[in-house]
Coordinates of N, CA and C in Angstrom, one line a residue:
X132 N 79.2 62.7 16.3 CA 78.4 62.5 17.5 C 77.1 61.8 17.2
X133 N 76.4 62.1 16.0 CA 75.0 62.0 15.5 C 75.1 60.4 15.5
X134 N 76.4 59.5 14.9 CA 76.8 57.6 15.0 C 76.6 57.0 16.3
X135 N 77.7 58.1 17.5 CA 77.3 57.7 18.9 C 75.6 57.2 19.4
X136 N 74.8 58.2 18.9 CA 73.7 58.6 19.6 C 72.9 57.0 18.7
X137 N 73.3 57.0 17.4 CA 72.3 56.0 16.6 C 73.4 54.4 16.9
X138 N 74.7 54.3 17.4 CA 75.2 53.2 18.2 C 74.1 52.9 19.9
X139 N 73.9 53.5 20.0 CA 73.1 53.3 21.4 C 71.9 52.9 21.5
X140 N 71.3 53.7 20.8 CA 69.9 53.7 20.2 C 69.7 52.1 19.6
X141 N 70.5 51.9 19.0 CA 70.7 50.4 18.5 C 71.0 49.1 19.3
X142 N 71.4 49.8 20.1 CA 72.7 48.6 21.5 C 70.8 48.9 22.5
X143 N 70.1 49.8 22.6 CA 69.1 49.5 23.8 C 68.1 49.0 23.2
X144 N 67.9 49.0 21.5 CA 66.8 48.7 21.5 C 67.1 47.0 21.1
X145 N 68.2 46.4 20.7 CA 68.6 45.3 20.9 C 68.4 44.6 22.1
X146 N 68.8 44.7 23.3 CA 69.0 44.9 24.6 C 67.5 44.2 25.5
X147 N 66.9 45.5 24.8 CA 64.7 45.2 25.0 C 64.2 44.1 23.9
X148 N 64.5 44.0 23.1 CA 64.8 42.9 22.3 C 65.1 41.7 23.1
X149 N 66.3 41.7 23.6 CA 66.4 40.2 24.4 C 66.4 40.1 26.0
X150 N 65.4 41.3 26.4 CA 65.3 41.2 27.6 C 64.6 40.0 28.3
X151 N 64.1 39.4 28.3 CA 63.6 37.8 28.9 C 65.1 36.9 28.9
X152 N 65.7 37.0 27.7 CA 66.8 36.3 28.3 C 67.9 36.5 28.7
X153 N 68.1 37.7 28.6 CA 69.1 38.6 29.7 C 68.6 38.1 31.0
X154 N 67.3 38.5 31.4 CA 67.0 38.3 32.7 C 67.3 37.5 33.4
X155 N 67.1 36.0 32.4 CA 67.6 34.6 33.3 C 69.0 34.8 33.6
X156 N 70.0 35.7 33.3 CA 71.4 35.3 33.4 C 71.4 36.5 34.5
X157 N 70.7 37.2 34.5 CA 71.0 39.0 35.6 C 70.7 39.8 35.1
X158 N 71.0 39.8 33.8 CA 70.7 41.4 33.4 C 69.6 41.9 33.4
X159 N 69.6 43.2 33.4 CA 67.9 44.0 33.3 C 67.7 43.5 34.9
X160 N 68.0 43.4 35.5 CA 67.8 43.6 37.4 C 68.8 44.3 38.5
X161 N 69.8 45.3 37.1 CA 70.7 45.8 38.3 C 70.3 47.4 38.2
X162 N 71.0 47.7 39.5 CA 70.4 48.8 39.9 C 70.8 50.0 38.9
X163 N 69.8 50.6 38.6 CA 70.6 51.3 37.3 C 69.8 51.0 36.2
X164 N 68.6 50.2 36.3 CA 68.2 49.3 34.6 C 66.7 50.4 35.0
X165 N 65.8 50.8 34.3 CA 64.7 51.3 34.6 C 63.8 50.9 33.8
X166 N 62.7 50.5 34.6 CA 60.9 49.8 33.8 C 60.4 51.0 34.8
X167 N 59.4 52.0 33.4 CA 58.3 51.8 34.0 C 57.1 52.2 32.9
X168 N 55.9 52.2 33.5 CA 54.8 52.2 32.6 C 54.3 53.5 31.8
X169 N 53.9 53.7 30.8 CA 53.8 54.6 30.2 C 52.0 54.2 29.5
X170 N 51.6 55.0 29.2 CA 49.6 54.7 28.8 C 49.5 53.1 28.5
X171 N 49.8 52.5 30.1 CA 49.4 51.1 30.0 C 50.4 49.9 28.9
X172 N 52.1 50.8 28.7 CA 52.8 50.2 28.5 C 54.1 50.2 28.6
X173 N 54.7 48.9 29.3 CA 55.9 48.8 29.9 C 57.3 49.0 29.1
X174 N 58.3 50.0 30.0 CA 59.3 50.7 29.0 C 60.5 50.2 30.0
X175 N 61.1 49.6 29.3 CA 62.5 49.1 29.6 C 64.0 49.9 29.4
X176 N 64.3 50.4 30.1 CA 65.6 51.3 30.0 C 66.6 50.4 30.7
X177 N 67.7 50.0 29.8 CA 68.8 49.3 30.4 C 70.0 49.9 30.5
X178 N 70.3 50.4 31.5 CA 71.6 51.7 31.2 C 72.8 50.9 32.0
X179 N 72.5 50.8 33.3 CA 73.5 49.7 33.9 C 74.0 48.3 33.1
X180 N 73.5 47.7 32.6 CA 73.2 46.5 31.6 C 73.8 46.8 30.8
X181 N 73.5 48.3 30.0 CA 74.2 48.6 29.0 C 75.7 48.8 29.2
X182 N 76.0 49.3 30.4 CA 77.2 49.4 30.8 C 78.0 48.2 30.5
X183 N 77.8 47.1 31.5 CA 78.1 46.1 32.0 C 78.6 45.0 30.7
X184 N 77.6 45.1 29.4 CA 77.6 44.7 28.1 C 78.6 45.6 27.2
X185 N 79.0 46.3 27.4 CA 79.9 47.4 26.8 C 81.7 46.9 27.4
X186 N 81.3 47.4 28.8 CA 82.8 46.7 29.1 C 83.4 45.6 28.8
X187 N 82.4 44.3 28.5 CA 82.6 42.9 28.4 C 82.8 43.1 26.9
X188 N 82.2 43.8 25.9 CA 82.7 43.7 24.7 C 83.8 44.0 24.3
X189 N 84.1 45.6 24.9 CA 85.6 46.0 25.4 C 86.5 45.0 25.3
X190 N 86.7 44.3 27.1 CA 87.4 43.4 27.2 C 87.6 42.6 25.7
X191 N 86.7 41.3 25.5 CA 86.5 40.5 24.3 C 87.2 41.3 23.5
X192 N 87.4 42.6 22.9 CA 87.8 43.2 21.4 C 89.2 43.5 22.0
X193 N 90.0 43.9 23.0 CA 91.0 44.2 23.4 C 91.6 42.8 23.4
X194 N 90.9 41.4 24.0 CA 92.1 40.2 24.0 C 91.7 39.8 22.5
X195 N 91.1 40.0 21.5 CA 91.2 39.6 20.2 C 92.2 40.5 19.6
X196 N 92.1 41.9 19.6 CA 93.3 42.4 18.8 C 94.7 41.8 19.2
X197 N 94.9 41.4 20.0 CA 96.0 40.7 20.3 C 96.6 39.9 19.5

């Protein structure tokens, strides 16, 4: 479980990492993504995004093992 928690942890902080360019394409604006401010600094939670980036790797890894 302890891999799950540090796969995620990895996958969001990646995520906030390339959030400016996610944005131009949609991501980090769907319902489900959360900003907000904390002592005058902005906290980016991408959970929907995360989703959405998960399934499409999915996909991608299911037509490669083929």
């Amino acid at each position: 479980m302890i891999r799950w928690l540090i796969v995620i942890f990895l996958a969001l902080l990646l995520i906030n990492g390339l959030h400016g360019w996610l944005q131009r394409i949609g991501l980090g604006r769907l319902p489900g993504d959360f900003r907000f401010r904390l002592f005058g600094r902005e906290f980016f939670l991408p959970i929907a995004s995360t989703v959405v980036l998960s399934v499409i790797a999915a996909l991608i890894a299911r037509f490669v093992k083929l």
